[in-house]
Amino acid sequence: MDPLYLAMSLYRRRKYDDCVKICSQLLEKNPYDQASWSLKTRALTAQVYVDEVDVDEEGIAEMIMDDNAIAQVARPGTSLKKPGTGQGGPSAGIRPMSQSGRPLSGFVRPGTQSGRPGTMEQAIRTPRTAHTARPVTSASGRFVRLGTASMLSTPDGPFINLARLNFSKYAARPNLAKALFEYIFHHENDVRNALQLAALATEACQFKDWWWKVQLGKCYYRLGMYREAEQQFKSALKQQEMVDIYLYLSKVYVRLDQPLTAIEICKQGLEKFPGETTMLTCIARIYEGLMDMINAVKYYKDVLKCDNTHIEAIACIANHHFYSDQPEIALRFYRRLLQMGVYNSELFNNIGLCCFYSQQYDMTLSCFERALSLANDDNSTADVWYNIGHVALGIGDTNLGYQCFRLAISSNNDHAEAYNNLGALELRKGRIEQARAFFQSAQSLSPHMFEPHFNYASLCDQIGDLQSSYNSAQRAVSAYNDHCDSKDLLKQLKKHFALL
């Protein structure tokens, strides 16, 4: 069999390592074999390819040094940075929030578990993904290599040496330029050289190729030049209407903190591509970020009308029903996920909570036991123990609840909610100093939560420290107001503290 044909067959079957080996052998015999060189480039790219439409995580630099904000005080319901002004529905006050004030979604995706910290210390300490314990950076987990492309392949050196490339020559050859661009952009993560190649190729094709304009927009977006990216995507959209271009453009507006414009772009795309689940999901995510759960659930249901196996839509609808005091309905959605083959710790944890609140106690502990056995990291284990502690408190076993919260802290020493609940239990026992320590730990770990401030204010009020009580109450109101209307909390504060 012809080795090049075999390599192409391996590439189509996604056996990229074997494909690269065969291409390398062919290049050793003939270093100027363009077909083998192009195929090897595509295979190396496919090994590390990440869809830029869906994967996007704000790094520390973007969080702290964001100079793209237009209005410091946005109108209610128009900013993702202050989403608490949206229409959160009845569950807005009790739904867990990220540090940015966004409600935690029912489905883990970039940007939902980490928030926008206010200080560099918080940025270094708090933003983490489910897969890593280190702070998230702009590289999104990819390795930035030194220069690696030339047509001449050597066994000891890099496959491609970017420093020796004549980009003008490659830009004039579309059959090689596109493969080379994707290799530089995805495999080498060298955005500046990729931008140079894309600019020369766009000029070589007399600005008539929409694909190169999209690549220019992606490079500008990665470099933080959002207005330039917006211009390229709009120009590409005039030449060729594609689903990806609408999604790229909506990402630009989300990063510019213009969520309503992003929603409008997706709606325009739905007029051209009716029933496109990716755009419906994009709209639902933005509404969820604005805490407009009514519209978010509406669009998630539209997603399920077009694709009834969409895991994210099912999980987010179930999450909404649970926090809307409808655990029986949420349980039906989670059971649907179980029937679809989703089998992980988080799902059994949620099913256990739904069973508990719908008074199906015989299933509750068995679901939590299954969740503990499937937990693959310390954060998941801590969350499961924390929820078991809540179940223990619900049945009146405070000793078991105390031990569960202790186990949660032993698994994850930064679990602020467990510290807060331990402080509440210690305060109930009259152990003032221990309760004070737990509340202060919770405040330092999660300053965006209002519960530790409220509880600490109550503790200070009991011991007669009115000034500290007043200051903590003010911080509680401030943190609560970032999430939703603080009238309910103010009523509770007035009941507890005569000074307010």
Tab-separated table of C-alpha atoms in Angstrom, residues 127-409:
chain	number	residue	atom	x	y	z
A	127	PRO	CA	-10.237	31.303	39.847
A	128	ARG	CA	-9.878	27.572	39.316
A	129	THR	CA	-11.374	25.111	36.886
A	130	ALA	CA	-12.678	21.661	37.682
A	131	HIS	CA	-9.576	20.072	36.170
A	132	THR	CA	-6.754	22.014	37.780
A	133	ALA	CA	-5.947	23.518	41.156
A	134	ARG	CA	-3.806	26.300	39.729
A	135	PRO	CA	-5.120	29.733	38.762
A	136	VAL	CA	-6.459	29.972	35.231
A	137	THR	CA	-4.212	31.865	32.815
A	138	SER	CA	-4.760	33.241	29.354
A	139	ALA	CA	-3.050	30.243	27.775
A	140	SER	CA	-6.053	28.079	28.794
A	141	GLY	CA	-3.881	25.100	29.629
A	142	ARG	CA	-1.978	25.079	26.330
A	143	PHE	CA	1.795	25.138	26.226
A	144	VAL	CA	3.412	28.065	24.492
A	145	ARG	CA	6.399	26.685	22.575
A	146	LEU	CA	9.338	28.518	21.130
A	147	GLY	CA	9.522	28.867	17.363
A	148	THR	CA	9.192	25.451	15.745
A	149	ALA	CA	8.367	25.531	10.911
A	150	SER	CA	10.324	25.197	7.713
A	151	MET	CA	9.804	22.861	4.812
A	152	LEU	CA	13.031	21.074	5.707
A	153	SER	CA	12.336	18.525	8.440
A	154	THR	CA	15.205	17.265	10.586
A	155	PRO	CA	15.036	14.353	13.044
A	156	ASP	CA	16.669	16.256	15.898
A	157	GLY	CA	15.238	19.744	15.423
A	158	PRO	CA	11.682	21.103	15.419
A	159	PHE	CA	9.280	20.203	12.635
A	160	ILE	CA	8.758	23.815	11.546
A	161	ASN	CA	10.982	26.745	12.431
A	162	LEU	CA	8.808	29.843	12.361
A	163	ALA	CA	11.793	32.175	12.472
A	164	ARG	CA	12.971	30.915	9.063
A	165	LEU	CA	9.603	31.034	7.308
A	166	ASN	CA	8.920	33.347	4.397
A	167	PHE	CA	5.264	34.086	5.116
A	168	SER	CA	4.777	35.978	1.845
A	169	LYS	CA	5.658	32.860	-0.154
A	170	TYR	CA	3.226	30.657	1.788
A	171	ALA	CA	0.464	33.281	1.751
A	172	ALA	CA	0.381	33.087	-2.030
A	173	ARG	CA	-0.228	29.317	-1.927
A	174	PRO	CA	-3.690	28.675	-0.401
A	175	ASN	CA	-3.267	24.885	-0.371
A	176	LEU	CA	-0.387	25.213	2.108
A	177	ALA	CA	-1.228	28.488	3.834
A	178	LYS	CA	-4.399	27.308	5.572
A	179	ALA	CA	-2.799	24.183	6.999
A	180	LEU	CA	0.213	26.198	8.116
A	181	PHE	CA	-1.968	28.838	9.787
A	182	GLU	CA	-3.887	26.269	11.823
A	183	TYR	CA	-0.626	24.634	12.857
A	184	ILE	CA	0.827	27.953	14.051
A	185	PHE	CA	-2.402	29.057	15.762
A	186	HIS	CA	-3.403	25.817	17.490
A	187	HIS	CA	-0.239	23.719	17.795
A	188	GLU	CA	2.366	26.420	18.391
A	189	ASN	CA	-0.016	28.943	19.947
A	190	ASP	CA	1.999	31.716	18.285
A	191	VAL	CA	-0.749	34.245	17.663
A	192	ARG	CA	1.469	37.026	16.328
A	193	ASN	CA	3.018	34.923	13.564
A	194	ALA	CA	-0.412	33.489	12.775
A	195	LEU	CA	-1.750	37.037	12.490
A	196	GLN	CA	1.068	37.991	10.118
A	197	LEU	CA	0.359	35.001	7.886
A	198	ALA	CA	-3.398	35.656	7.914
A	199	ALA	CA	-2.904	39.327	7.009
A	200	LEU	CA	-0.620	38.467	4.065
A	201	ALA	CA	-2.964	35.721	2.859
A	202	THR	CA	-5.976	38.057	3.051
A	203	GLU	CA	-4.112	40.584	0.952
A	204	ALA	CA	-2.987	37.885	-1.505
A	205	CYS	CA	-6.579	36.800	-2.154
A	206	GLN	CA	-7.626	40.455	-2.627
A	207	PHE	CA	-9.815	40.429	0.530
A	208	LYS	CA	-12.322	38.057	-1.123
A	209	ASP	CA	-11.829	34.986	1.080
A	210	TRP	CA	-14.096	35.069	4.138
A	211	TRP	CA	-12.131	32.242	5.823
A	212	TRP	CA	-9.024	34.385	6.218
A	213	LYS	CA	-11.063	37.248	7.639
A	214	VAL	CA	-12.419	34.899	10.296
A	215	GLN	CA	-8.881	33.809	11.165
A	216	LEU	CA	-7.813	37.440	11.428
A	217	GLY	CA	-10.712	38.026	13.813
A	218	LYS	CA	-9.672	35.036	15.927
A	219	CYS	CA	-6.114	36.366	16.182
A	220	TYR	CA	-7.296	39.850	17.119
A	221	TYR	CA	-9.650	38.357	19.714
A	222	ARG	CA	-6.848	36.286	21.252
A	223	LEU	CA	-4.680	39.419	21.433
A	224	GLY	CA	-7.444	41.400	23.171
A	225	MET	CA	-8.104	43.692	20.177
A	226	TYR	CA	-11.852	43.220	20.257
A	227	ARG	CA	-12.892	46.125	18.051
A	228	GLU	CA	-10.568	44.956	15.280
A	229	ALA	CA	-11.934	41.428	15.682
A	230	GLU	CA	-15.478	42.807	15.431
A	231	GLN	CA	-14.665	44.507	12.112
A	232	GLN	CA	-13.176	41.324	10.631
A	233	PHE	CA	-16.111	39.139	11.679
A	234	LYS	CA	-18.641	41.638	10.293
A	235	SER	CA	-16.749	41.800	7.000
A	236	ALA	CA	-16.657	37.987	6.793
A	237	LEU	CA	-20.377	37.849	7.561
A	238	LYS	CA	-21.141	40.048	4.545
A	239	GLN	CA	-19.339	37.614	2.259
A	240	GLN	CA	-20.483	34.327	3.791
A	241	GLU	CA	-23.134	33.710	6.430
A	242	MET	CA	-21.891	30.957	8.729
A	243	VAL	CA	-23.003	29.800	12.166
A	244	ASP	CA	-19.466	30.067	13.555
A	245	ILE	CA	-19.137	33.706	12.494
A	246	TYR	CA	-22.287	34.679	14.398
A	247	LEU	CA	-20.953	32.857	17.461
A	248	TYR	CA	-17.515	34.492	17.200
A	249	LEU	CA	-19.153	37.904	16.933
A	250	SER	CA	-21.337	37.242	19.977
A	251	LYS	CA	-18.190	36.243	21.932
A	252	VAL	CA	-16.637	39.592	21.076
A	253	TYR	CA	-19.662	41.487	22.409
A	254	VAL	CA	-19.741	39.363	25.570
A	255	ARG	CA	-16.093	40.219	26.208
A	256	LEU	CA	-16.927	43.893	25.597
A	257	ASP	CA	-19.691	43.507	28.238
A	258	GLN	CA	-22.485	44.121	25.735
A	259	PRO	CA	-24.644	41.033	26.345
A	260	LEU	CA	-27.790	42.462	24.782
A	261	THR	CA	-25.927	43.103	21.518
A	262	ALA	CA	-24.575	39.558	21.639
A	263	ILE	CA	-28.116	38.231	22.057
A	264	GLU	CA	-29.279	40.327	19.106
A	265	ILE	CA	-26.479	38.921	16.924
A	266	CYS	CA	-27.497	35.353	17.802
A	267	LYS	CA	-31.140	36.134	17.047
A	268	GLN	CA	-30.105	37.442	13.636
A	269	GLY	CA	-28.256	34.190	13.103
A	270	LEU	CA	-31.356	32.197	14.081
A	271	GLU	CA	-33.283	33.970	11.313
A	272	LYS	CA	-30.788	32.544	8.821
A	273	PHE	CA	-30.316	29.190	10.578
A	274	PRO	CA	-33.570	28.422	12.420
A	275	GLY	CA	-33.319	25.777	15.128
A	276	GLU	CA	-29.519	26.001	15.423
A	277	THR	CA	-28.856	24.657	18.919
A	278	THR	CA	-25.461	26.320	19.357
A	279	MET	CA	-26.941	29.800	18.954
A	280	LEU	CA	-29.935	28.987	21.137
A	281	THR	CA	-27.524	27.735	23.798
A	282	CYS	CA	-25.426	30.887	23.464
A	283	ILE	CA	-28.490	33.073	24.084
A	284	ALA	CA	-29.523	30.963	27.077
A	285	ARG	CA	-26.035	31.207	28.588
A	286	ILE	CA	-26.024	34.986	28.294
A	287	TYR	CA	-29.449	35.293	29.922
A	288	GLU	CA	-28.245	32.980	32.683
A	289	GLY	CA	-25.214	35.220	33.173
A	290	LEU	CA	-27.589	38.179	33.500
A	291	MET	CA	-29.605	36.190	36.064
A	292	ASP	CA	-32.667	36.411	33.821
A	293	MET	CA	-33.582	32.806	34.506
A	294	ILE	CA	-37.029	33.044	32.950
A	295	ASN	CA	-35.637	33.756	29.480
A	296	ALA	CA	-32.691	31.407	30.029
A	297	VAL	CA	-34.979	28.449	30.752
A	298	LYS	CA	-37.168	29.437	27.801
A	299	TYR	CA	-34.241	29.152	25.386
A	300	TYR	CA	-32.948	25.974	27.011
A	301	LYS	CA	-36.375	24.461	26.357
A	302	ASP	CA	-36.123	25.616	22.746
A	303	VAL	CA	-32.800	23.776	22.578
A	304	LEU	CA	-34.478	20.588	23.787
A	305	LYS	CA	-37.172	20.948	21.116
A	306	CYS	CA	-34.440	20.729	18.495
A	307	ASP	CA	-32.147	18.296	20.336
A	308	ASN	CA	-33.742	16.316	23.157
A	309	THR	CA	-30.384	14.819	24.182
A	310	HIS	CA	-28.664	18.150	24.863
A	311	ILE	CA	-26.988	17.520	28.228
A	312	GLU	CA	-26.294	21.159	29.095
A	313	ALA	CA	-29.903	22.241	28.519
A	314	ILE	CA	-31.294	19.368	30.614
A	315	ALA	CA	-28.856	20.040	33.460
A	316	CYS	CA	-29.518	23.784	33.544
A	317	ILE	CA	-33.312	23.361	33.483
A	318	ALA	CA	-33.048	20.838	36.321
A	319	ASN	CA	-30.848	23.256	38.244
A	320	HIS	CA	-33.425	26.024	37.821
A	321	HIS	CA	-36.316	23.859	38.997
A	322	PHE	CA	-34.369	22.740	42.064
A	323	TYR	CA	-33.670	26.319	43.171
A	324	SER	CA	-37.288	27.241	42.389
A	325	ASP	CA	-38.479	24.787	45.070
A	326	GLN	CA	-39.535	22.150	42.541
A	327	PRO	CA	-37.220	19.213	43.395
A	328	GLU	CA	-39.627	16.613	41.977
A	329	ILE	CA	-39.441	18.174	38.506
A	330	ALA	CA	-35.661	18.590	38.786
A	331	LEU	CA	-35.391	14.909	39.699
A	332	ARG	CA	-37.114	13.938	36.454
A	333	PHE	CA	-34.523	15.853	34.427
A	334	TYR	CA	-31.602	14.380	36.359
A	335	ARG	CA	-33.029	10.882	35.891
A	336	ARG	CA	-33.160	11.627	32.173
A	337	LEU	CA	-29.437	12.393	32.256
A	338	LEU	CA	-28.831	9.110	34.062
A	339	GLN	CA	-30.769	7.259	31.364
A	340	MET	CA	-28.642	8.964	28.704
A	341	GLY	CA	-25.466	7.473	30.185
A	342	VAL	CA	-24.163	10.401	32.252
A	343	TYR	CA	-22.585	8.727	35.261
A	344	ASN	CA	-20.536	10.930	37.572
A	345	SER	CA	-20.318	12.184	41.139
A	346	GLU	CA	-22.040	15.500	40.455
A	347	LEU	CA	-25.137	13.876	38.987
A	348	PHE	CA	-25.624	11.494	41.930
A	349	ASN	CA	-25.024	14.368	44.329
A	350	ASN	CA	-27.810	16.369	42.666
A	351	ILE	CA	-30.144	13.377	42.571
A	352	GLY	CA	-29.508	12.843	46.299
A	353	LEU	CA	-30.429	16.447	47.075
A	354	CYS	CA	-33.574	16.238	44.948
A	355	CYS	CA	-34.600	13.007	46.691
A	356	PHE	CA	-34.078	14.604	50.103
A	357	TYR	CA	-36.105	17.721	49.370
A	358	SER	CA	-38.871	15.702	47.697
A	359	GLN	CA	-38.982	13.491	50.847
A	360	GLN	CA	-37.719	10.316	49.189
A	361	TYR	CA	-35.406	9.552	52.085
A	362	ASP	CA	-34.785	5.915	51.155
A	363	MET	CA	-32.826	6.998	48.066
A	364	THR	CA	-30.987	9.972	49.537
A	365	LEU	CA	-28.078	8.353	51.378
A	366	SER	CA	-27.529	5.679	48.716
A	367	CYS	CA	-27.159	8.421	46.074
A	368	PHE	CA	-24.656	10.290	48.228
A	369	GLU	CA	-22.706	7.068	48.835
A	370	ARG	CA	-22.523	6.562	45.064
A	371	ALA	CA	-21.451	10.199	44.645
A	372	LEU	CA	-18.615	9.737	47.154
A	373	SER	CA	-17.421	6.576	45.424
A	374	LEU	CA	-17.353	8.356	42.036
A	375	ALA	CA	-15.723	11.582	43.245
A	376	ASN	CA	-12.389	11.929	41.425
A	377	ASP	CA	-11.010	15.068	43.079
A	378	ASP	CA	-10.972	16.748	46.481
A	379	ASN	CA	-13.331	19.559	45.465
A	380	SER	CA	-16.077	17.127	44.443
A	381	THR	CA	-15.590	15.111	47.627
A	382	ALA	CA	-15.838	18.269	49.745
A	383	ASP	CA	-19.066	19.338	48.012
A	384	VAL	CA	-20.637	15.928	48.582
A	385	TRP	CA	-19.724	15.922	52.292
A	386	TYR	CA	-21.062	19.473	52.571
A	387	ASN	CA	-24.428	18.395	51.142
A	388	ILE	CA	-24.537	15.332	53.388
A	389	GLY	CA	-24.029	17.739	56.281
A	390	HIS	CA	-27.084	19.687	55.153
A	391	VAL	CA	-29.105	16.483	55.020
A	392	ALA	CA	-27.948	15.664	58.561
A	393	LEU	CA	-29.046	19.093	59.778
A	394	GLY	CA	-32.378	18.594	58.022
A	395	ILE	CA	-33.080	15.429	59.992
A	396	GLY	CA	-31.899	17.074	63.230
A	397	ASP	CA	-28.585	15.250	63.685
A	398	THR	CA	-26.276	18.188	64.395
A	399	ASN	CA	-23.372	15.970	65.461
A	400	LEU	CA	-23.360	14.172	62.099
A	401	GLY	CA	-23.686	17.528	60.330
A	402	TYR	CA	-20.689	18.884	62.252
A	403	GLN	CA	-18.582	15.861	61.304
A	404	CYS	CA	-19.597	16.138	57.639
A	405	PHE	CA	-18.594	19.795	57.481
A	406	ARG	CA	-15.287	18.882	59.101
A	407	LEU	CA	-14.767	16.203	56.435
A	408	ALA	CA	-15.570	18.770	53.748
A	409	ILE	CA	-12.822	21.055	55.088
